[in-house]
Amino acid sequence: MHVSSVDDALTTEDLWSLMRRRVPPIVSEYFRGGADDEITLKGNVKAFQQTVLNACGATRVDNLNTTSQVLGHQLAVPWYITPVGSLRTLHPRAEAVAARVAGHFGTVMGLSTLSGTPMEEVAAASSSPCWFQLYLCGGRDTAIRGIHRAREAGFSALLLTIDTGVSGQRRLHERMKPLEAMRSRQGLSTRDTIGWFAKRLQLTPQMATRLPWLVEFWRDQGVMEFVNVIDANGHPMPFTDIGRQLAQSAITWADLQWIREAWGPERPIIVKGVHCADDASRAEDAGAQGVIWSNHGGRQMDRVPPSLHIVQTEMPKLKESKLTFLMDGGIRSGTDILIALSYGVQAVGIGRAMAAGLGAGGEEGLIRTFTILKEGLERAMRLTGVSSIAEVQALGDELRRPSLLHGDSHLPPFVY
Ligand SMILES: Cc1cc2nc3c(=O)[nH]c(=O)nc-3n(C[C@H](O)[C@H](O)[C@H](O)COP(=O)(O)O)c2cc1C
């Protein structure tokens, strides 16, 4: 059954379908797509669906405590907004809107390098800490400028994403040729101008059925620029440079040294995109305070394990580590959050579930995402008989049990 408004949404899947109806496919497909055959994208979600929980009956939980400590800061809810690029294509000044909602719920907004709202505006919009995620777009000097700017703006931690040596191949979106559609007509030859018009014409049906989005998009300056990547001449990186820039921005362990110097000796660095205990140890040796188990939402290397399986197999190898552990990938509900926490992570990142809310209805939509997750988590805690995140973590294995079901025909269909 289709839901018709944000208020009617009971699940983040409902918000996702509202987002797909409001935003044209050439934009929404960017947010949906996974790499190659999308095996890891689907695996991220399936790993949660396949988990079987243990519920203790005859329990009454009077005081629920959903707070979690992350790098010296108390999150009121055990999730944060993970960096997602180009949010401003979903909704006007979306990164600032997301920061406001995160602050309202007492948690962190993670801002991508590839964002369209100035980082100062984003930090000012939130009453809680924000983290800045760094790609080395534009080279080392540009990155250092970005790091200094983030420090000045009050970002409390730097996220270094290590799984984007090159961009993964997201086929459906690539076939839509989004950069061709976004480029300006200026300076094109007569032949290319004809191609430009043909592309615009081709987009007319999807735009004509999404006029409210189109009007907001043009009022909000149209095709965004990456205003948080500023070159030596003070110019922001053009939207259409994204592929070329990402291909040149691979990060190595050696880079951590100058990044640490630019960021400041005591300030937290979190390495994002870690798949194995060895890389987590390398990150710790290089001076990171935290790692995020993540496969980039299945958008980079396909056929790597689902994030939850990475957490499950790698975290137990690091009992002696002082790192803070976070994870992202496949979180669609409050129960998913409960499951992730039962493996010992301090908090989880939400990516597409956040994009679903923003795209479905801006601030109101994202508040709905957060409310669905919060109510879902609290309900799951009460029904399993746990009262705090610390208790979920302490119970660990006892909160789960082996599945005796064979196959996956009982699982709900994959939505996003
Ligand atoms: C559309 C999209 C854009 C993303 N952009 C970035 C980015 O700019 N930087 C980054 O570190 N991760 C980026 N990610 C990865 C997310 O931070 C996160 O790892 C992933 O979305 C988690 O999976 P989920 O979408 O299932 O929640 C992006 C993810 C999506 C879906």
Short mmCIF file of C-alpha atoms and ligand atoms in Angstrom, two decimals:
data_model
loop_
_atom_site.label_atom_id
_atom_site.label_comp_id
_atom_site.label_asym_id
_atom_site.label_seq_id
_atom_site.Cartn_x
_atom_site.Cartn_y
_atom_site.Cartn_z
CA MET A 1 0.00 0.00 0.00
CA HIS A 2 1.35 3.41 -1.00
CA VAL A 3 1.71 6.06 1.68
CA SER A 4 0.80 9.55 0.53
CA SER A 5 2.51 11.79 3.07
CA VAL A 6 5.45 11.93 5.43
CA ASP A 7 3.08 11.76 8.42
CA ASP A 8 1.72 8.42 7.21
CA ALA A 9 5.17 6.83 6.92
CA LEU A 10 5.60 4.00 9.42
CA THR A 11 8.92 2.72 8.09
CA THR A 12 11.95 4.23 6.44
CA GLU A 13 11.00 2.18 3.37
CA ASP A 14 7.79 4.28 3.21
CA LEU A 15 9.93 7.44 3.25
CA TRP A 16 12.18 5.97 0.59
CA SER A 17 9.24 5.43 -1.75
CA LEU A 18 7.99 8.98 -1.07
CA MET A 19 11.48 10.27 -1.88
CA ARG A 20 11.49 8.33 -5.17
CA ARG A 21 8.18 9.89 -6.10
CA ARG A 22 9.24 13.47 -5.24
CA VAL A 23 12.78 13.47 -6.67
CA PRO A 24 13.57 12.73 -10.35
CA PRO A 25 15.27 9.37 -11.04
CA ILE A 26 18.43 11.03 -12.38
CA VAL A 27 18.91 12.40 -8.83
CA SER A 28 17.39 9.67 -6.65
CA GLU A 29 19.30 6.93 -8.45
CA TYR A 30 22.56 8.49 -7.22
CA PHE A 31 21.37 7.85 -3.65
CA ARG A 32 20.06 4.35 -4.33
CA GLY A 33 22.80 2.77 -6.37
CA GLY A 34 25.29 0.18 -5.22
CA ALA A 35 28.42 -0.98 -7.01
CA ASP A 36 28.43 -3.57 -9.80
CA ASP A 37 25.83 -6.30 -9.14
CA GLU A 38 24.76 -4.69 -5.84
CA ILE A 39 25.45 -7.90 -3.95
CA THR A 40 27.04 -6.05 -1.03
CA LEU A 41 24.32 -3.37 -1.03
CA LYS A 42 21.65 -6.06 -0.60
CA GLY A 43 23.86 -8.10 1.74
CA ASN A 44 24.09 -5.13 4.12
CA VAL A 45 20.33 -5.16 4.56
CA LYS A 46 19.95 -8.95 4.51
CA ALA A 47 22.53 -9.45 7.25
CA PHE A 48 20.22 -7.57 9.63
CA GLN A 49 17.06 -9.30 8.38
CA GLN A 50 18.68 -12.70 8.95
CA THR A 51 19.54 -12.01 12.56
CA VAL A 52 17.32 -13.74 15.11
CA LEU A 53 16.77 -12.08 18.48
CA ASN A 54 16.10 -13.38 21.96
CA ALA A 55 13.25 -11.68 23.79
CA CYS A 56 12.91 -11.98 27.57
CA GLY A 57 9.29 -11.95 28.72
CA ALA A 58 7.68 -10.61 31.88
CA THR A 59 9.98 -7.60 31.95
CA ARG A 60 8.89 -4.04 32.52
CA VAL A 61 11.31 -1.35 31.49
CA ASP A 62 10.42 1.83 33.34
CA ASN A 63 13.37 3.98 32.39
CA LEU A 64 14.83 3.56 28.95
CA ASN A 65 18.26 5.00 28.39
CA THR A 66 19.29 5.32 24.73
CA THR A 67 22.41 7.42 25.31
CA SER A 68 25.81 6.30 24.12
CA GLN A 69 29.29 7.71 24.67
CA VAL A 70 31.32 8.42 21.54
CA LEU A 71 34.75 10.03 21.85
CA GLY A 72 33.92 11.88 25.04
CA HIS A 73 30.55 13.08 23.82
CA GLN A 74 27.20 11.71 24.91
CA LEU A 75 24.83 10.99 22.02
CA ALA A 76 21.18 11.07 23.10
CA VAL A 77 20.46 8.35 20.51
CA PRO A 78 22.96 5.69 19.42
CA TRP A 79 23.18 6.75 15.78
CA TYR A 80 24.64 9.65 13.83
CA ILE A 81 24.25 11.01 10.31
CA THR A 82 26.96 9.46 8.18
CA PRO A 83 28.46 11.68 5.44
CA VAL A 84 26.52 11.48 2.19
CA GLY A 85 27.58 13.61 -0.76
CA SER A 86 25.39 15.98 -2.79
CA LEU A 87 22.50 16.09 -0.30
CA ARG A 88 21.66 19.55 -1.59
CA THR A 89 20.29 17.96 -4.77
CA LEU A 90 17.54 16.39 -2.62
CA HIS A 91 16.43 19.49 -0.77
CA PRO A 92 17.48 23.15 -0.44
CA ARG A 93 20.47 23.63 1.88
CA ALA A 94 19.94 20.02 2.95
CA GLU A 95 23.19 19.66 4.89
CA ALA A 96 22.18 22.50 7.25
CA VAL A 97 18.70 21.01 7.58
CA ALA A 98 20.22 17.64 8.48
CA ALA A 99 22.52 19.27 11.06
CA ARG A 100 19.54 20.99 12.67
CA VAL A 101 17.61 17.72 12.95
CA ALA A 102 20.67 15.86 14.29
CA GLY A 103 21.14 18.58 16.91
CA HIS A 104 17.47 18.47 17.83
CA PHE A 105 17.77 14.72 18.54
CA GLY A 106 21.06 15.22 20.41
CA THR A 107 23.35 13.53 17.95
CA VAL A 108 26.13 14.14 15.43
CA MET A 109 25.91 15.33 11.84
CA GLY A 110 28.70 13.98 9.61
CA LEU A 111 29.32 16.39 6.74
CA SER A 112 30.78 15.09 3.47
CA THR A 113 33.56 16.94 1.65
CA LEU A 114 31.27 16.66 -1.36
CA SER A 115 28.59 18.90 0.11
CA GLY A 116 26.77 21.92 -1.21
CA THR A 117 26.19 24.03 1.93
CA PRO A 118 29.10 25.95 3.50
CA MET A 119 30.46 24.03 6.46
CA GLU A 120 30.18 27.09 8.73
CA GLU A 121 26.42 27.23 8.09
CA VAL A 122 26.12 23.49 8.77
CA ALA A 123 28.01 23.66 12.08
CA ALA A 124 25.99 26.71 13.17
CA ALA A 125 22.70 24.90 12.43
CA SER A 126 23.32 22.18 15.01
CA SER A 127 23.23 22.35 18.78
CA SER A 128 25.34 19.16 18.89
CA PRO A 129 28.85 18.42 17.58
CA CYS A 130 29.44 17.92 13.85
CA TRP A 131 32.14 15.83 12.19
CA PHE A 132 33.82 16.71 8.92
CA GLN A 133 34.59 13.91 6.45
CA LEU A 134 37.68 14.46 4.35
CA TYR A 135 38.41 13.44 0.76
CA LEU A 136 41.65 14.65 -0.74
CA CYS A 137 39.90 16.30 -3.70
CA GLY A 138 42.00 19.05 -5.23
CA GLY A 139 45.21 17.75 -3.61
CA ARG A 140 47.00 18.30 -0.34
CA ASP A 141 46.89 22.11 -0.14
CA THR A 142 43.16 22.19 -0.82
CA ALA A 143 42.66 19.49 1.82
CA ILE A 144 44.69 21.44 4.38
CA ARG A 145 42.59 24.53 3.70
CA GLY A 146 39.45 22.41 4.27
CA ILE A 147 40.86 20.91 7.52
CA HIS A 148 41.71 24.36 8.93
CA ARG A 149 38.31 25.67 7.94
CA ALA A 150 36.56 22.74 9.65
CA ARG A 151 38.58 23.35 12.82
CA GLU A 152 37.68 27.05 12.80
CA ALA A 153 34.01 26.25 12.19
CA GLY A 154 34.01 24.05 15.32
CA PHE A 155 33.82 20.52 13.83
CA SER A 156 34.81 18.19 16.65
CA ALA A 157 36.18 15.18 14.74
CA LEU A 158 37.66 14.46 11.33
CA LEU A 159 36.48 11.38 9.41
CA LEU A 160 38.98 9.96 6.92
CA THR A 161 37.30 7.79 4.35
CA ILE A 162 39.75 5.16 3.08
CA ASP A 163 37.62 3.08 0.71
CA THR A 164 37.40 5.47 -2.26
CA GLY A 165 40.74 5.02 -4.04
CA VAL A 166 38.57 5.25 -7.16
CA SER A 167 34.82 5.56 -7.37
CA GLY A 168 32.88 2.28 -7.53
CA GLN A 169 30.85 1.62 -10.66
CA ARG A 170 27.13 2.28 -10.09
CA ARG A 171 25.82 1.14 -13.42
CA LEU A 172 22.27 2.32 -13.56
CA HIS A 173 23.23 5.86 -12.60
CA GLU A 174 26.20 5.88 -14.94
CA ARG A 175 23.87 4.92 -17.80
CA MET A 176 21.72 7.95 -17.00
CA LYS A 177 24.76 10.17 -17.72
CA PRO A 178 24.05 12.58 -14.85
CA LEU A 179 27.10 14.78 -15.39
CA GLU A 180 26.09 15.36 -18.99
CA ALA A 181 22.69 16.48 -17.76
CA MET A 182 24.16 18.82 -15.14
CA ARG A 183 26.80 20.52 -17.25
CA SER A 184 26.35 24.08 -18.38
CA ARG A 185 25.74 25.04 -22.01
CA GLN A 186 28.39 27.69 -21.89
CA GLY A 187 31.39 27.13 -24.16
CA LEU A 188 29.92 24.09 -25.96
CA SER A 189 30.40 23.67 -29.72
CA THR A 190 27.30 23.73 -31.94
CA ARG A 191 27.35 19.93 -32.13
CA ASP A 192 27.63 19.55 -28.35
CA THR A 193 24.88 22.13 -27.84
CA ILE A 194 22.53 19.94 -29.89
CA GLY A 195 23.50 17.00 -27.66
CA TRP A 196 22.88 19.18 -24.59
CA PHE A 197 19.38 20.05 -25.80
CA ALA A 198 18.66 16.42 -26.62
CA LYS A 199 19.64 15.40 -23.07
CA ARG A 200 17.42 18.12 -21.57
CA LEU A 201 14.52 16.98 -23.74
CA GLN A 202 15.04 13.41 -22.62
CA LEU A 203 14.70 14.52 -18.98
CA THR A 204 11.46 16.43 -19.53
CA PRO A 205 9.04 13.59 -18.58
CA GLN A 206 10.70 12.90 -15.21
CA MET A 207 10.94 16.61 -14.41
CA ALA A 208 7.38 17.40 -15.52
CA THR A 209 6.01 14.92 -12.99
CA ARG A 210 8.16 16.37 -10.19
CA LEU A 211 7.59 20.09 -10.48
CA PRO A 212 7.68 20.93 -6.74
CA TRP A 213 11.19 19.45 -6.57
CA LEU A 214 12.22 21.27 -9.76
CA VAL A 215 11.02 24.66 -8.51
CA GLU A 216 12.85 24.23 -5.19
CA PHE A 217 15.98 23.05 -6.99
CA TRP A 218 16.20 26.14 -9.21
CA ARG A 219 15.30 28.50 -6.35
CA ASP A 220 18.14 26.94 -4.38
CA GLN A 221 20.71 27.97 -7.06
CA GLY A 222 20.25 24.96 -9.37
CA VAL A 223 23.26 22.70 -9.91
CA MET A 224 25.24 22.91 -6.66
CA GLU A 225 28.96 23.55 -6.30
CA PHE A 226 31.21 21.83 -3.80
CA VAL A 227 31.58 24.88 -1.59
CA ASN A 228 33.71 23.04 0.96
CA VAL A 229 36.45 22.27 -1.58
CA ILE A 230 38.08 25.59 -2.37
CA ASP A 231 41.03 25.82 -4.76
CA ALA A 232 44.07 28.12 -4.48
CA ASN A 233 42.19 30.87 -6.33
CA GLY A 234 39.27 30.74 -3.91
CA HIS A 235 36.95 28.91 -6.33
CA PRO A 236 34.67 26.06 -5.25
CA MET A 237 34.97 22.73 -7.06
CA PRO A 238 32.36 22.46 -9.86
CA PHE A 239 29.78 19.69 -9.50
CA THR A 240 30.80 18.15 -12.80
CA ASP A 241 34.42 17.67 -11.65
CA ILE A 242 33.45 15.00 -9.15
CA GLY A 243 34.58 11.87 -11.03
CA ARG A 244 37.96 13.27 -12.07
CA GLN A 245 38.66 14.62 -8.59
CA LEU A 246 37.72 11.43 -6.76
CA ALA A 247 39.99 9.42 -9.04
CA GLN A 248 42.92 11.55 -7.85
CA SER A 249 42.09 11.61 -4.18
CA ALA A 250 43.19 8.17 -2.91
CA ILE A 251 44.34 8.36 0.69
CA THR A 252 47.26 6.30 2.11
CA TRP A 253 48.37 5.57 5.67
CA ALA A 254 51.32 7.92 5.11
CA ASP A 255 48.87 10.80 4.58
CA LEU A 256 47.65 10.45 8.13
CA GLN A 257 50.75 12.20 9.42
CA TRP A 258 50.24 15.54 7.65
CA ILE A 259 46.49 15.32 8.15
CA ARG A 260 47.07 14.88 11.88
CA GLU A 261 49.43 17.88 11.92
CA ALA A 262 46.92 20.07 10.10
CA TRP A 263 44.02 18.93 12.30
CA GLY A 264 45.83 19.27 15.65
CA PRO A 265 47.48 16.73 17.93
CA GLU A 266 44.67 16.02 20.40
CA ARG A 267 41.66 16.29 18.12
CA PRO A 268 39.81 13.06 17.26
CA ILE A 269 40.35 11.35 13.91
CA ILE A 270 38.04 8.51 12.88
CA VAL A 271 38.98 6.24 9.97
CA LYS A 272 35.94 5.25 7.91
CA GLY A 273 35.69 2.31 5.54
CA VAL A 274 37.57 -0.31 7.56
CA HIS A 275 36.94 -3.96 6.62
CA CYS A 276 39.44 -5.92 8.69
CA ALA A 277 41.08 -5.92 12.12
CA ASP A 278 44.52 -5.36 10.54
CA ASP A 279 43.43 -2.04 9.02
CA ALA A 280 41.81 -1.03 12.30
CA SER A 281 45.14 -1.69 14.06
CA ARG A 282 46.96 0.31 11.38
CA ALA A 283 44.57 3.18 11.94
CA GLU A 284 45.19 3.00 15.69
CA ASP A 285 48.98 2.89 15.17
CA ALA A 286 48.68 5.93 12.89
CA GLY A 287 46.99 7.85 15.71
CA ALA A 288 43.26 7.44 15.01
CA GLN A 289 40.87 7.37 17.97
CA GLY A 290 38.06 5.57 16.21
CA VAL A 291 37.18 3.41 13.22
CA ILE A 292 33.97 2.91 11.29
CA TRP A 293 33.33 -0.58 9.97
CA SER A 294 31.84 0.28 6.62
CA ASN A 295 31.73 -0.82 2.99
CA HIS A 296 30.42 2.58 1.91
CA GLY A 297 26.86 1.32 1.73
CA GLY A 298 27.86 -1.23 -0.95
CA ARG A 299 28.84 1.55 -3.35
CA GLN A 300 32.55 0.86 -3.69
CA MET A 301 33.88 -2.71 -3.88
CA ASP A 302 31.07 -5.16 -4.55
CA ARG A 303 31.20 -8.70 -3.04
CA VAL A 304 32.90 -7.56 0.14
CA PRO A 305 31.05 -8.81 3.24
CA PRO A 306 28.00 -7.03 4.61
CA SER A 307 29.03 -4.46 7.23
CA LEU A 308 27.35 -6.42 10.02
CA HIS A 309 29.42 -9.52 9.16
CA ILE A 310 32.58 -7.39 9.20
CA VAL A 311 31.68 -6.20 12.69
CA GLN A 312 30.87 -9.75 13.75
CA THR A 313 34.15 -11.28 12.59
CA GLU A 314 36.65 -8.43 13.12
CA MET A 315 35.70 -6.74 16.40
CA PRO A 316 36.43 -9.81 18.56
CA LYS A 317 40.05 -9.73 17.28
CA LEU A 318 40.56 -6.30 18.83
CA LYS A 319 39.76 -6.87 22.50
CA GLU A 320 42.91 -4.99 23.60
CA SER A 321 42.32 -2.00 21.37
CA LYS A 322 41.45 1.42 22.77
CA LEU A 323 39.63 2.44 19.60
CA THR A 324 36.03 3.61 19.56
CA PHE A 325 34.09 1.35 17.17
CA LEU A 326 31.25 2.55 14.97
CA MET A 327 29.60 0.94 11.96
CA ASP A 328 27.35 1.83 9.03
CA GLY A 329 25.61 0.05 6.17
CA GLY A 330 22.13 -1.42 5.92
CA ILE A 331 20.49 0.32 8.88
CA ARG A 332 16.82 0.71 8.00
CA SER A 333 15.03 0.35 11.36
CA GLY A 334 15.34 0.67 15.12
CA THR A 335 15.69 -3.11 15.42
CA ASP A 336 18.69 -2.99 13.06
CA ILE A 337 20.28 -0.49 15.45
CA LEU A 338 19.66 -2.78 18.42
CA ILE A 339 21.27 -5.67 16.52
CA ALA A 340 24.37 -3.64 15.57
CA LEU A 341 24.83 -2.42 19.15
CA SER A 342 24.64 -5.99 20.45
CA TYR A 343 27.95 -6.63 18.65
CA GLY A 344 29.58 -3.88 20.73
CA VAL A 345 29.74 -0.83 18.46
CA GLN A 346 29.05 2.47 20.24
CA ALA A 347 26.80 3.92 17.53
CA VAL A 348 25.74 3.38 13.92
CA GLY A 349 25.70 5.70 10.92
CA ILE A 350 22.57 6.21 8.88
CA GLY A 351 23.01 7.06 5.20
CA ARG A 352 20.18 6.20 2.83
CA ALA A 353 17.57 6.25 5.63
CA MET A 354 18.57 9.87 6.19
CA ALA A 355 18.47 10.65 2.45
CA ALA A 356 15.01 9.04 2.35
CA GLY A 357 13.66 11.47 4.93
CA LEU A 358 15.33 14.56 3.47
CA GLY A 359 14.20 13.68 -0.05
CA ALA A 360 10.66 12.82 1.04
CA GLY A 361 10.08 16.07 2.89
CA GLY A 362 13.14 18.07 3.95
CA GLU A 363 13.24 18.81 7.67
CA GLU A 364 9.84 17.28 8.34
CA GLY A 365 10.86 14.15 6.44
CA LEU A 366 14.13 13.75 8.28
CA ILE A 367 12.41 14.27 11.63
CA ARG A 368 10.13 11.41 10.57
CA THR A 369 13.16 9.19 9.82
CA PHE A 370 14.58 9.95 13.26
CA THR A 371 11.21 9.40 14.97
CA ILE A 372 10.71 6.05 13.22
CA LEU A 373 14.19 4.93 14.27
CA LYS A 374 13.78 6.19 17.83
CA GLU A 375 10.36 4.65 18.38
CA GLY A 376 11.50 1.43 16.73
CA LEU A 377 14.62 1.17 18.88
CA GLU A 378 12.75 1.94 22.08
CA ARG A 379 10.02 -0.58 21.24
CA ALA A 380 12.62 -3.24 20.44
CA MET A 381 14.45 -2.54 23.72
CA ARG A 382 11.25 -2.88 25.74
CA LEU A 383 10.16 -6.04 23.92
CA THR A 384 13.54 -7.73 24.32
CA GLY A 385 13.74 -6.56 27.94
CA VAL A 386 16.78 -4.27 27.95
CA SER A 387 16.90 -0.79 29.41
CA SER A 388 20.13 0.77 28.17
CA ILE A 389 22.66 0.64 25.34
CA ALA A 390 25.29 -0.50 27.86
CA GLU A 391 23.02 -3.44 28.71
CA VAL A 392 22.55 -4.29 25.01
CA GLN A 393 26.33 -4.35 24.60
CA ALA A 394 26.89 -6.35 27.79
CA LEU A 395 24.34 -8.99 26.77
CA GLY A 396 25.95 -9.30 23.32
CA ASP A 397 25.50 -12.88 22.08
CA GLU A 398 22.78 -13.54 24.64
CA LEU A 399 20.53 -11.06 22.87
CA ARG A 400 20.75 -13.12 19.69
CA ARG A 401 20.25 -16.79 18.86
CA PRO A 402 21.21 -18.97 15.92
CA SER A 403 18.70 -19.06 13.11
CA LEU A 404 17.01 -22.42 12.47
CA LEU A 405 15.34 -21.12 9.34
CA HIS A 406 16.67 -22.31 6.00
CA GLY A 407 16.89 -20.14 2.90
CA ASP A 408 15.65 -16.60 2.69
CA SER A 409 12.16 -16.91 1.23
CA HIS A 410 10.70 -15.64 4.53
CA LEU A 411 12.58 -12.34 4.30
CA PRO A 412 10.80 -9.22 3.12
CA PRO A 413 11.68 -8.06 -0.39
CA PHE A 414 14.62 -5.68 -0.70
CA VAL A 415 13.38 -2.09 -1.02
CA TYR A 416 16.56 -0.02 -0.60
C1 LIG B 1 24.52 8.64 -2.05
C2 LIG B 1 25.63 8.35 -1.11
C3 LIG B 1 26.71 9.22 -1.05
C4 LIG B 1 27.75 8.99 -0.15
N1 LIG B 1 28.77 9.90 -0.05
C5 LIG B 1 29.74 9.69 0.86
C6 LIG B 1 30.75 10.67 1.06
O1 LIG B 1 30.76 11.72 0.43
N2 LIG B 1 31.72 10.39 1.96
C7 LIG B 1 31.74 9.23 2.68
O2 LIG B 1 32.64 9.02 3.48
N3 LIG B 1 30.77 8.31 2.54
C8 LIG B 1 29.77 8.52 1.67
N4 LIG B 1 28.78 7.60 1.54
C9 LIG B 1 28.78 6.39 2.38
C10 LIG B 1 28.00 6.62 3.68
O3 LIG B 1 28.71 7.47 4.54
C11 LIG B 1 27.76 5.29 4.42
O4 LIG B 1 28.94 4.57 4.47
C12 LIG B 1 26.64 4.45 3.76
O5 LIG B 1 25.64 5.27 3.23
C13 LIG B 1 26.01 3.54 4.80
O6 LIG B 1 25.07 2.71 4.22
P1 LIG B 1 23.48 2.97 4.21
O7 LIG B 1 23.25 3.94 3.10
O8 LIG B 1 22.94 1.63 3.98
O9 LIG B 1 23.10 3.56 5.56
C14 LIG B 1 27.72 7.83 0.67
C15 LIG B 1 26.62 6.97 0.61
C16 LIG B 1 25.57 7.23 -0.27
C17 LIG B 1 24.39 6.30 -0.27
#
